[in-house]
Each structure stands twice: as structure tokens, then as C-alpha cells.
Amino acid sequence: MFSAAFLVQALLASAVFAFPSSKERLASRRARRSGDVARTRQSKPVNVVTSPQVAAIAGNASHPEFSSNWAGAVLVASTATYKSVTGTFTVPTPKSTGGSQEQCASAWVGIDGDTCDTAILQTGVDFCVSGSATSFDAWYEFFPADSFDFSGFSVSAGDSITVTATVISTTEGTLTIKNNSKGTTATKTVTSSSRLCETNAEWIVEDFEECEGNDCELVPFANFGTVEFTSASATTSSGTVTPAGATIFDIEQNSVLTSVSQSGSTVTVEFV
């Protein structure tokens, strides 16, 4: 017969495994994190590669910039200009590039993070693959804070998603995600002590970071196929603009992993 003390210990142990984390961002991914409650997820400002390894592509006028974490299009202004940014994309089915580790990528829109790197107002969807299993998380973030899940917001491969980041003030904004396929919408108003510059508006596929304390690293990058942002636009005090003329970023991590193009109100990001 088990003692009362043993039964209490067993119940406490089972409770630990039943509730491995109270963090919003980790809640929907706790099974894949094996109860690691110390790790958080964060999008970061663009990390520009100043000496691209692929010189032939580096000289291509349509791909003037490379980074280790961002692929997509970034509008840049010299003064506070951008008040909101929006785009629609279809959630891809990520595929593994090999190995046993979970691999991820993320599609999002945001304000700032390139020439202004002190704050980013952003929202999007992560897509991950581990073995044959895929998972998807809808999130919002006001960098330098960590990202958080839109609680209870369901996303599946093939869903049409519209994401919008709207500036209320330099320290406050609204982040909205709409699942056009499922007919659901979620909105969060967020604040920060770090101020937006409102000089960048972007449509990005990112290799985001996971952090343990101050120790952060890029997650293994998944083959996401193609993400196409359609109806991409940004709002200024003078009206609405498309990504035309935006700076194009491709991801380079020893080799170039993406190919980005822009036409009218469409930004296309391909894994290569």
C-alpha cells in the first residue's frame, strides 16, 4: 500500500507535467518544448549581412540586401511616415530540410525594425515542422518585449490570413489577425516604453529566435515553400502606398535560402 506522502508526491509530479508553462507563447507549443518553461520566442530587428558570400547575387539590383533573419520587402522613410501596414497570405505547409530538430519560419507584417531598430510593432503566424507533424501559432509582439500567442486563435495550413499593425502613438499600437478561411478575428492593443520611429513598414518571412534568459539563437529554418503577401499596403498621413520601391531582403546563412520579388501590391518570398 502506498503511503499518503507518496501519493501527494505523485500528484504533485503529475501536476508539473500537466501544466508545464503559464506563458502564453509557450502554452500552445508545450508538447514540442518538453516542458521547457524557460524559453521564449522573439522576432528581432533585421540583422544585415554586410559581406554576402554570393557575390554574383549581391550585385543584383533587385536583391540589394541580405540578412541572416529577414526575407521580404521593407519600405524606408527618413521621417515618421507609416501609420499602419497590412497584407494577406496563405499559410504554407512547412517541410523539414533534414535532421531531427524542429524547424520553423514565420510570416508577418510590421512597423519599424530596419533603419529603426529600437522597437517593432508586428503580428503574424509561425509555421513549424517536427518529423511528420506540423504546427501553427498566431502571435503578436511589440519588440523589445517577447511575442505572445493570440489565445484560442486557430490556424491551419492553407488558411488565408490577413495581418495588420496599426500605430496609435509611438508607444502604443493595435495588432489584428483575421483568418479569412475560418471567419475569425483577434485584436490586441499593446504598449511599450520603447518608441516607434514610424520610418519602416515591412512584409517579412523570418527565421525568428528562441531565448533562454539573454541567450538567444535562431531556430532551425524550415522549408516554407512560398509565402505570397497580397493586397500589401501601408498607410501614411498622405494616403495608402504599396511596397513598390521597397528594399528587398533575402536570407543568407552561409548560402542564400530565399528569393524575394515584388510587383504592385504583392510581395513573394520563396525558399530556395
PDB file of N, CA, C and O in Angstrom, residues 111-176:
ATOM      1  N   ILE A 111       5.755  47.452 -38.303  1.00  0.00           N
ATOM      2  CA  ILE A 111       6.243  48.823 -38.380  1.00  0.00           C
ATOM      3  C   ILE A 111       7.591  48.895 -37.669  1.00  0.00           C
ATOM      4  O   ILE A 111       7.700  48.501 -36.506  1.00  0.00           O
ATOM      5  N   ASP A 112       8.619  49.367 -38.388  1.00  0.00           N
ATOM      6  CA  ASP A 112       9.991  49.545 -37.891  1.00  0.00           C
ATOM      7  C   ASP A 112      10.732  48.205 -37.746  1.00  0.00           C
ATOM      8  O   ASP A 112      10.164  47.135 -37.943  1.00  0.00           O
ATOM      9  N   GLY A 113      12.037  48.314 -37.432  1.00  0.00           N
ATOM     10  CA  GLY A 113      12.858  47.124 -37.295  1.00  0.00           C
ATOM     11  C   GLY A 113      14.037  47.074 -38.251  1.00  0.00           C
ATOM     12  O   GLY A 113      14.913  46.227 -38.117  1.00  0.00           O
ATOM     13  N   ASP A 114      14.075  48.006 -39.237  1.00  0.00           N
ATOM     14  CA  ASP A 114      15.205  48.054 -40.162  1.00  0.00           C
ATOM     15  C   ASP A 114      16.074  49.254 -39.814  1.00  0.00           C
ATOM     16  O   ASP A 114      16.969  49.149 -38.974  1.00  0.00           O
ATOM     17  N   THR A 115      15.841  50.400 -40.413  1.00  0.00           N
ATOM     18  CA  THR A 115      16.626  51.590 -40.081  1.00  0.00           C
ATOM     19  C   THR A 115      16.311  52.104 -38.684  1.00  0.00           C
ATOM     20  O   THR A 115      17.103  52.831 -38.088  1.00  0.00           O
ATOM     21  N   CYS A 116      15.152  51.747 -38.161  1.00  0.00           N
ATOM     22  CA  CYS A 116      14.804  51.997 -36.753  1.00  0.00           C
ATOM     23  C   CYS A 116      14.723  50.652 -36.055  1.00  0.00           C
ATOM     24  O   CYS A 116      13.815  49.857 -36.327  1.00  0.00           O
ATOM     25  N   ASP A 117      15.689  50.371 -35.175  1.00  0.00           N
ATOM     26  CA  ASP A 117      15.766  49.030 -34.579  1.00  0.00           C
ATOM     27  C   ASP A 117      15.477  49.006 -33.088  1.00  0.00           C
ATOM     28  O   ASP A 117      15.756  48.023 -32.408  1.00  0.00           O
ATOM     29  N   THR A 118      14.896  50.083 -32.553  1.00  0.00           N
ATOM     30  CA  THR A 118      14.622  50.125 -31.116  1.00  0.00           C
ATOM     31  C   THR A 118      13.264  49.540 -30.756  1.00  0.00           C
ATOM     32  O   THR A 118      13.018  49.192 -29.598  1.00  0.00           O
ATOM     33  N   ALA A 119      12.360  49.437 -31.731  1.00  0.00           N
ATOM     34  CA  ALA A 119      11.021  48.904 -31.474  1.00  0.00           C
ATOM     35  C   ALA A 119      10.448  48.362 -32.780  1.00  0.00           C
ATOM     36  O   ALA A 119      10.781  48.855 -33.868  1.00  0.00           O
ATOM     37  N   ILE A 120       9.605  47.323 -32.662  1.00  0.00           N
ATOM     38  CA  ILE A 120       8.867  46.793 -33.809  1.00  0.00           C
ATOM     39  C   ILE A 120       7.456  46.455 -33.344  1.00  0.00           C
ATOM     40  O   ILE A 120       7.273  45.734 -32.365  1.00  0.00           O
ATOM     41  N   LEU A 121       6.472  46.951 -34.073  1.00  0.00           N
ATOM     42  CA  LEU A 121       5.069  46.615 -33.840  1.00  0.00           C
ATOM     43  C   LEU A 121       4.685  45.617 -34.916  1.00  0.00           C
ATOM     44  O   LEU A 121       4.670  45.956 -36.102  1.00  0.00           O
ATOM     45  N   GLN A 122       4.372  44.357 -34.526  1.00  0.00           N
ATOM     46  CA  GLN A 122       4.270  43.316 -35.540  1.00  0.00           C
ATOM     47  C   GLN A 122       3.302  42.201 -35.128  1.00  0.00           C
ATOM     48  O   GLN A 122       3.069  41.969 -33.939  1.00  0.00           O
ATOM     49  N   THR A 123       2.798  41.500 -36.133  1.00  0.00           N
ATOM     50  CA  THR A 123       1.932  40.344 -35.893  1.00  0.00           C
ATOM     51  C   THR A 123       2.010  39.400 -37.076  1.00  0.00           C
ATOM     52  O   THR A 123       2.210  39.823 -38.223  1.00  0.00           O
ATOM     53  N   GLY A 124       1.867  38.096 -36.786  1.00  0.00           N
ATOM     54  CA  GLY A 124       1.973  37.120 -37.860  1.00  0.00           C
ATOM     55  C   GLY A 124       1.687  35.713 -37.404  1.00  0.00           C
ATOM     56  O   GLY A 124       1.052  35.483 -36.375  1.00  0.00           O
ATOM     57  N   VAL A 125       2.190  34.752 -38.179  1.00  0.00           N
ATOM     58  CA  VAL A 125       1.960  33.324 -37.943  1.00  0.00           C
ATOM     59  C   VAL A 125       3.279  32.579 -38.053  1.00  0.00           C
ATOM     60  O   VAL A 125       4.032  32.757 -39.023  1.00  0.00           O
ATOM     61  N   ASP A 126       3.573  31.740 -37.051  1.00  0.00           N
ATOM     62  CA  ASP A 126       4.688  30.791 -37.123  1.00  0.00           C
ATOM     63  C   ASP A 126       4.198  29.489 -37.731  1.00  0.00           C
ATOM     64  O   ASP A 126       3.074  29.047 -37.449  1.00  0.00           O
ATOM     65  N   PHE A 127       5.049  28.851 -38.535  1.00  0.00           N
ATOM     66  CA  PHE A 127       4.753  27.507 -39.040  1.00  0.00           C
ATOM     67  C   PHE A 127       5.976  26.636 -38.807  1.00  0.00           C
ATOM     68  O   PHE A 127       7.093  26.999 -39.156  1.00  0.00           O
ATOM     69  N   CYS A 128       5.766  25.501 -38.144  1.00  0.00           N
ATOM     70  CA  CYS A 128       6.857  24.642 -37.700  1.00  0.00           C
ATOM     71  C   CYS A 128       6.617  23.199 -38.144  1.00  0.00           C
ATOM     72  O   CYS A 128       5.477  22.774 -38.334  1.00  0.00           O
ATOM     73  N   VAL A 129       7.711  22.460 -38.263  1.00  0.00           N
ATOM     74  CA  VAL A 129       7.635  21.049 -38.609  1.00  0.00           C
ATOM     75  C   VAL A 129       8.613  20.274 -37.736  1.00  0.00           C
ATOM     76  O   VAL A 129       9.735  20.707 -37.488  1.00  0.00           O
ATOM     77  N   SER A 130       8.142  19.150 -37.218  1.00  0.00           N
ATOM     78  CA  SER A 130       8.967  18.250 -36.433  1.00  0.00           C
ATOM     79  C   SER A 130       8.622  16.832 -36.862  1.00  0.00           C
ATOM     80  O   SER A 130       7.524  16.348 -36.578  1.00  0.00           O
ATOM     81  N   GLY A 131       9.538  16.185 -37.571  1.00  0.00           N
ATOM     82  CA  GLY A 131       9.207  14.893 -38.152  1.00  0.00           C
ATOM     83  C   GLY A 131       8.123  15.060 -39.205  1.00  0.00           C
ATOM     84  O   GLY A 131       8.262  15.860 -40.135  1.00  0.00           O
ATOM     85  N   SER A 132       7.011  14.363 -39.020  1.00  0.00           N
ATOM     86  CA  SER A 132       5.889  14.490 -39.950  1.00  0.00           C
ATOM     87  C   SER A 132       4.799  15.413 -39.411  1.00  0.00           C
ATOM     88  O   SER A 132       3.779  15.627 -40.071  1.00  0.00           O
ATOM     89  N   ALA A 133       5.013  15.977 -38.211  1.00  0.00           N
ATOM     90  CA  ALA A 133       3.996  16.813 -37.567  1.00  0.00           C
ATOM     91  C   ALA A 133       4.261  18.289 -37.836  1.00  0.00           C
ATOM     92  O   ALA A 133       5.396  18.755 -37.745  1.00  0.00           O
ATOM     93  N   THR A 134       3.207  19.013 -38.177  1.00  0.00           N
ATOM     94  CA  THR A 134       3.299  20.454 -38.363  1.00  0.00           C
ATOM     95  C   THR A 134       2.457  21.165 -37.311  1.00  0.00           C
ATOM     96  O   THR A 134       1.501  20.604 -36.779  1.00  0.00           O
ATOM     97  N   SER A 135       2.812  22.407 -37.022  1.00  0.00           N
ATOM     98  CA  SER A 135       2.050  23.198 -36.057  1.00  0.00           C
ATOM     99  C   SER A 135       2.096  24.663 -36.474  1.00  0.00           C
ATOM    100  O   SER A 135       3.018  25.103 -37.178  1.00  0.00           O
ATOM    101  N   PHE A 136       1.107  25.431 -35.997  1.00  0.00           N
ATOM    102  CA  PHE A 136       0.953  26.811 -36.422  1.00  0.00           C
ATOM    103  C   PHE A 136       0.528  27.659 -35.222  1.00  0.00           C
ATOM    104  O   PHE A 136      -0.336  27.256 -34.454  1.00  0.00           O
ATOM    105  N   ASP A 137       1.147  28.841 -35.072  1.00  0.00           N
ATOM    106  CA  ASP A 137       0.852  29.736 -33.961  1.00  0.00           C
ATOM    107  C   ASP A 137       0.656  31.152 -34.485  1.00  0.00           C
ATOM    108  O   ASP A 137       1.522  31.688 -35.200  1.00  0.00           O
ATOM    109  N   ALA A 138      -0.461  31.767 -34.130  1.00  0.00           N
ATOM    110  CA  ALA A 138      -0.701  33.176 -34.435  1.00  0.00           C
ATOM    111  C   ALA A 138      -0.229  34.012 -33.252  1.00  0.00           C
ATOM    112  O   ALA A 138      -0.559  33.711 -32.107  1.00  0.00           O
ATOM    113  N   TRP A 139       0.522  35.073 -33.504  1.00  0.00           N
ATOM    114  CA  TRP A 139       1.190  35.792 -32.425  1.00  0.00           C
ATOM    115  C   TRP A 139       1.208  37.302 -32.688  1.00  0.00           C
ATOM    116  O   TRP A 139       0.967  37.768 -33.802  1.00  0.00           O
ATOM    117  N   TYR A 140       1.535  38.051 -31.624  1.00  0.00           N
ATOM    118  CA  TYR A 140       1.730  39.495 -31.730  1.00  0.00           C
ATOM    119  C   TYR A 140       2.912  39.885 -30.862  1.00  0.00           C
ATOM    120  O   TYR A 140       3.252  39.189 -29.898  1.00  0.00           O
ATOM    121  N   GLU A 141       3.541  41.009 -31.201  1.00  0.00           N
ATOM    122  CA  GLU A 141       4.745  41.409 -30.464  1.00  0.00           C
ATOM    123  C   GLU A 141       4.962  42.910 -30.603  1.00  0.00           C
ATOM    124  O   GLU A 141       4.739  43.481 -31.678  1.00  0.00           O
ATOM    125  N   PHE A 142       5.380  43.541 -29.522  1.00  0.00           N
ATOM    126  CA  PHE A 142       5.871  44.918 -29.544  1.00  0.00           C
ATOM    127  C   PHE A 142       7.302  44.861 -29.036  1.00  0.00           C
ATOM    128  O   PHE A 142       7.571  45.032 -27.849  1.00  0.00           O
ATOM    129  N   PHE A 143       8.229  44.525 -29.945  1.00  0.00           N
ATOM    130  CA  PHE A 143       9.643  44.422 -29.599  1.00  0.00           C
ATOM    131  C   PHE A 143      10.103  45.742 -28.983  1.00  0.00           C
ATOM    132  O   PHE A 143       9.717  46.810 -29.446  1.00  0.00           O
ATOM    133  N   PRO A 144      10.915  45.695 -27.880  1.00  0.00           N
ATOM    134  CA  PRO A 144      11.747  44.576 -27.436  1.00  0.00           C
ATOM    135  C   PRO A 144      11.097  43.571 -26.483  1.00  0.00           C
ATOM    136  O   PRO A 144      11.801  42.705 -25.952  1.00  0.00           O
ATOM    137  N   ALA A 145       9.796  43.643 -26.251  1.00  0.00           N
ATOM    138  CA  ALA A 145       9.130  42.604 -25.459  1.00  0.00           C
ATOM    139  C   ALA A 145       9.071  41.307 -26.269  1.00  0.00           C
ATOM    140  O   ALA A 145       9.211  41.298 -27.496  1.00  0.00           O
ATOM    141  N   ASP A 146       8.854  40.190 -25.573  1.00  0.00           N
ATOM    142  CA  ASP A 146       8.677  38.907 -26.244  1.00  0.00           C
ATOM    143  C   ASP A 146       7.334  38.870 -26.970  1.00  0.00           C
ATOM    144  O   ASP A 146       6.469  39.716 -26.764  1.00  0.00           O
ATOM    145  N   SER A 147       7.163  37.878 -27.806  1.00  0.00           N
ATOM    146  CA  SER A 147       5.890  37.700 -28.502  1.00  0.00           C
ATOM    147  C   SER A 147       4.927  36.885 -27.649  1.00  0.00           C
ATOM    148  O   SER A 147       5.325  36.170 -26.730  1.00  0.00           O
ATOM    149  N   PHE A 148       3.638  36.994 -27.962  1.00  0.00           N
ATOM    150  CA  PHE A 148       2.583  36.280 -27.261  1.00  0.00           C
ATOM    151  C   PHE A 148       1.607  35.703 -28.285  1.00  0.00           C
ATOM    152  O   PHE A 148       1.379  36.293 -29.343  1.00  0.00           O
ATOM    153  N   ASP A 149       1.025  34.574 -27.941  1.00  0.00           N
ATOM    154  CA  ASP A 149       0.008  33.979 -28.802  1.00  0.00           C
ATOM    155  C   ASP A 149      -1.302  34.740 -28.709  1.00  0.00           C
ATOM    156  O   ASP A 149      -1.658  35.251 -27.639  1.00  0.00           O
ATOM    157  N   PHE A 150      -2.038  34.771 -29.808  1.00  0.00           N
ATOM    158  CA  PHE A 150      -3.452  35.120 -29.762  1.00  0.00           C
ATOM    159  C   PHE A 150      -4.165  33.892 -29.202  1.00  0.00           C
ATOM    160  O   PHE A 150      -4.343  32.883 -29.896  1.00  0.00           O
ATOM    161  N   SER A 151      -4.555  33.951 -27.955  1.00  0.00           N
ATOM    162  CA  SER A 151      -5.103  32.786 -27.263  1.00  0.00           C
ATOM    163  C   SER A 151      -6.356  32.262 -27.955  1.00  0.00           C
ATOM    164  O   SER A 151      -7.289  33.026 -28.247  1.00  0.00           O
ATOM    165  N   GLY A 152      -6.361  30.970 -28.249  1.00  0.00           N
ATOM    166  CA  GLY A 152      -7.529  30.319 -28.815  1.00  0.00           C
ATOM    167  C   GLY A 152      -7.753  30.589 -30.282  1.00  0.00           C
ATOM    168  O   GLY A 152      -8.792  30.178 -30.828  1.00  0.00           O
ATOM    169  N   PHE A 153      -6.806  31.242 -30.952  1.00  0.00           N
ATOM    170  CA  PHE A 153      -6.974  31.571 -32.371  1.00  0.00           C
ATOM    171  C   PHE A 153      -6.403  30.434 -33.218  1.00  0.00           C
ATOM    172  O   PHE A 153      -5.212  30.161 -33.191  1.00  0.00           O
ATOM    173  N   SER A 154      -7.256  29.773 -33.974  1.00  0.00           N
ATOM    174  CA  SER A 154      -6.871  28.581 -34.724  1.00  0.00           C
ATOM    175  C   SER A 154      -6.347  28.935 -36.116  1.00  0.00           C
ATOM    176  O   SER A 154      -6.940  29.765 -36.820  1.00  0.00           O
ATOM    177  N   VAL A 155      -5.242  28.299 -36.481  1.00  0.00           N
ATOM    178  CA  VAL A 155      -4.639  28.475 -37.800  1.00  0.00           C
ATOM    179  C   VAL A 155      -4.250  27.106 -38.338  1.00  0.00           C
ATOM    180  O   VAL A 155      -3.696  26.276 -37.614  1.00  0.00           O
ATOM    181  N   SER A 156      -4.529  26.880 -39.625  1.00  0.00           N
ATOM    182  CA  SER A 156      -4.174  25.618 -40.286  1.00  0.00           C
ATOM    183  C   SER A 156      -3.494  25.928 -41.612  1.00  0.00           C
ATOM    184  O   SER A 156      -3.653  27.024 -42.173  1.00  0.00           O
ATOM    185  N   ALA A 157      -2.750  24.958 -42.113  1.00  0.00           N
ATOM    186  CA  ALA A 157      -2.153  25.097 -43.444  1.00  0.00           C
ATOM    187  C   ALA A 157      -3.262  25.334 -44.468  1.00  0.00           C
ATOM    188  O   ALA A 157      -4.316  24.712 -44.417  1.00  0.00           O
ATOM    189  N   GLY A 158      -3.015  26.255 -45.378  1.00  0.00           N
ATOM    190  CA  GLY A 158      -3.992  26.567 -46.412  1.00  0.00           C
ATOM    191  C   GLY A 158      -4.942  27.684 -46.053  1.00  0.00           C
ATOM    192  O   GLY A 158      -5.676  28.172 -46.925  1.00  0.00           O
ATOM    193  N   ASP A 159      -4.953  28.117 -44.782  1.00  0.00           N
ATOM    194  CA  ASP A 159      -5.825  29.219 -44.380  1.00  0.00           C
ATOM    195  C   ASP A 159      -5.336  30.538 -44.980  1.00  0.00           C
ATOM    196  O   ASP A 159      -4.126  30.798 -45.053  1.00  0.00           O
ATOM    197  N   SER A 160      -6.282  31.376 -45.379  1.00  0.00           N
ATOM    198  CA  SER A 160      -5.979  32.741 -45.809  1.00  0.00           C
ATOM    199  C   SER A 160      -5.986  33.647 -44.585  1.00  0.00           C
ATOM    200  O   SER A 160      -6.985  33.722 -43.867  1.00  0.00           O
ATOM    201  N   ILE A 161      -4.867  34.344 -44.355  1.00  0.00           N
ATOM    202  CA  ILE A 161      -4.689  35.159 -43.157  1.00  0.00           C
ATOM    203  C   ILE A 161      -4.394  36.608 -43.561  1.00  0.00           C
ATOM    204  O   ILE A 161      -3.543  36.862 -44.416  1.00  0.00           O
ATOM    205  N   THR A 162      -5.086  37.533 -42.931  1.00  0.00           N
ATOM    206  CA  THR A 162      -4.786  38.960 -43.094  1.00  0.00           C
ATOM    207  C   THR A 162      -4.267  39.499 -41.771  1.00  0.00           C
ATOM    208  O   THR A 162      -4.907  39.311 -40.730  1.00  0.00           O
ATOM    209  N   VAL A 163      -3.114  40.133 -41.806  1.00  0.00           N
ATOM    210  CA  VAL A 163      -2.494  40.690 -40.597  1.00  0.00           C
ATOM    211  C   VAL A 163      -2.306  42.192 -40.776  1.00  0.00           C
ATOM    212  O   VAL A 163      -1.947  42.665 -41.861  1.00  0.00           O
ATOM    213  N   THR A 164      -2.553  42.932 -39.685  1.00  0.00           N
ATOM    214  CA  THR A 164      -2.475  44.387 -39.734  1.00  0.00           C
ATOM    215  C   THR A 164      -1.858  44.919 -38.448  1.00  0.00           C
ATOM    216  O   THR A 164      -2.261  44.520 -37.349  1.00  0.00           O
ATOM    217  N   ALA A 165      -0.890  45.823 -38.586  1.00  0.00           N
ATOM    218  CA  ALA A 165      -0.302  46.534 -37.450  1.00  0.00           C
ATOM    219  C   ALA A 165      -0.624  48.013 -37.611  1.00  0.00           C
ATOM    220  O   ALA A 165      -0.336  48.606 -38.658  1.00  0.00           O
ATOM    221  N   THR A 166      -1.214  48.601 -36.568  1.00  0.00           N
ATOM    222  CA  THR A 166      -1.658  49.997 -36.629  1.00  0.00           C
ATOM    223  C   THR A 166      -1.072  50.791 -35.473  1.00  0.00           C
ATOM    224  O   THR A 166      -1.200  50.395 -34.305  1.00  0.00           O
ATOM    225  N   VAL A 167      -0.445  51.910 -35.788  1.00  0.00           N
ATOM    226  CA  VAL A 167       0.155  52.777 -34.771  1.00  0.00           C
ATOM    227  C   VAL A 167      -0.919  53.681 -34.177  1.00  0.00           C
ATOM    228  O   VAL A 167      -1.658  54.348 -34.902  1.00  0.00           O
ATOM    229  N   ILE A 168      -1.010  53.687 -32.854  1.00  0.00           N
ATOM    230  CA  ILE A 168      -1.859  54.648 -32.144  1.00  0.00           C
ATOM    231  C   ILE A 168      -1.013  55.844 -31.710  1.00  0.00           C
ATOM    232  O   ILE A 168      -1.386  56.998 -31.892  1.00  0.00           O
ATOM    233  N   SER A 169       0.151  55.541 -31.137  1.00  0.00           N
ATOM    234  CA  SER A 169       1.150  56.541 -30.789  1.00  0.00           C
ATOM    235  C   SER A 169       2.499  55.847 -30.886  1.00  0.00           C
ATOM    236  O   SER A 169       2.567  54.655 -31.187  1.00  0.00           O
ATOM    237  N   THR A 170       3.581  56.568 -30.604  1.00  0.00           N
ATOM    238  CA  THR A 170       4.897  55.946 -30.708  1.00  0.00           C
ATOM    239  C   THR A 170       5.108  54.844 -29.676  1.00  0.00           C
ATOM    240  O   THR A 170       6.017  54.027 -29.813  1.00  0.00           O
ATOM    241  N   THR A 171       4.261  54.800 -28.645  1.00  0.00           N
ATOM    242  CA  THR A 171       4.396  53.773 -27.607  1.00  0.00           C
ATOM    243  C   THR A 171       3.163  52.877 -27.491  1.00  0.00           C
ATOM    244  O   THR A 171       3.045  52.110 -26.540  1.00  0.00           O
ATOM    245  N   GLU A 172       2.259  52.951 -28.467  1.00  0.00           N
ATOM    246  CA  GLU A 172       1.035  52.148 -28.408  1.00  0.00           C
ATOM    247  C   GLU A 172       0.575  51.791 -29.809  1.00  0.00           C
ATOM    248  O   GLU A 172       0.704  52.578 -30.746  1.00  0.00           O
ATOM    249  N   GLY A 173       0.031  50.587 -29.942  1.00  0.00           N
ATOM    250  CA  GLY A 173      -0.459  50.164 -31.244  1.00  0.00           C
ATOM    251  C   GLY A 173      -1.482  49.053 -31.122  1.00  0.00           C
ATOM    252  O   GLY A 173      -1.668  48.463 -30.050  1.00  0.00           O
ATOM    253  N   THR A 174      -2.142  48.771 -32.231  1.00  0.00           N
ATOM    254  CA  THR A 174      -3.131  47.703 -32.305  1.00  0.00           C
ATOM    255  C   THR A 174      -2.673  46.670 -33.317  1.00  0.00           C
ATOM    256  O   THR A 174      -2.241  47.013 -34.423  1.00  0.00           O
ATOM    257  N   LEU A 175      -2.766  45.399 -32.942  1.00  0.00           N
ATOM    258  CA  LEU A 175      -2.355  44.289 -33.795  1.00  0.00           C
ATOM    259  C   LEU A 175      -3.550  43.380 -34.037  1.00  0.00           C
ATOM    260  O   LEU A 175      -4.187  42.909 -33.093  1.00  0.00           O
ATOM    261  N   THR A 176      -3.855  43.155 -35.313  1.00  0.00           N
ATOM    262  CA  THR A 176      -5.055  42.410 -35.683  1.00  0.00           C
ATOM    263  C   THR A 176      -4.704  41.283 -36.643  1.00  0.00           C
ATOM    264  O   THR A 176      -3.925  41.472 -37.583  1.00  0.00           O
TER     265      THR A 176
END
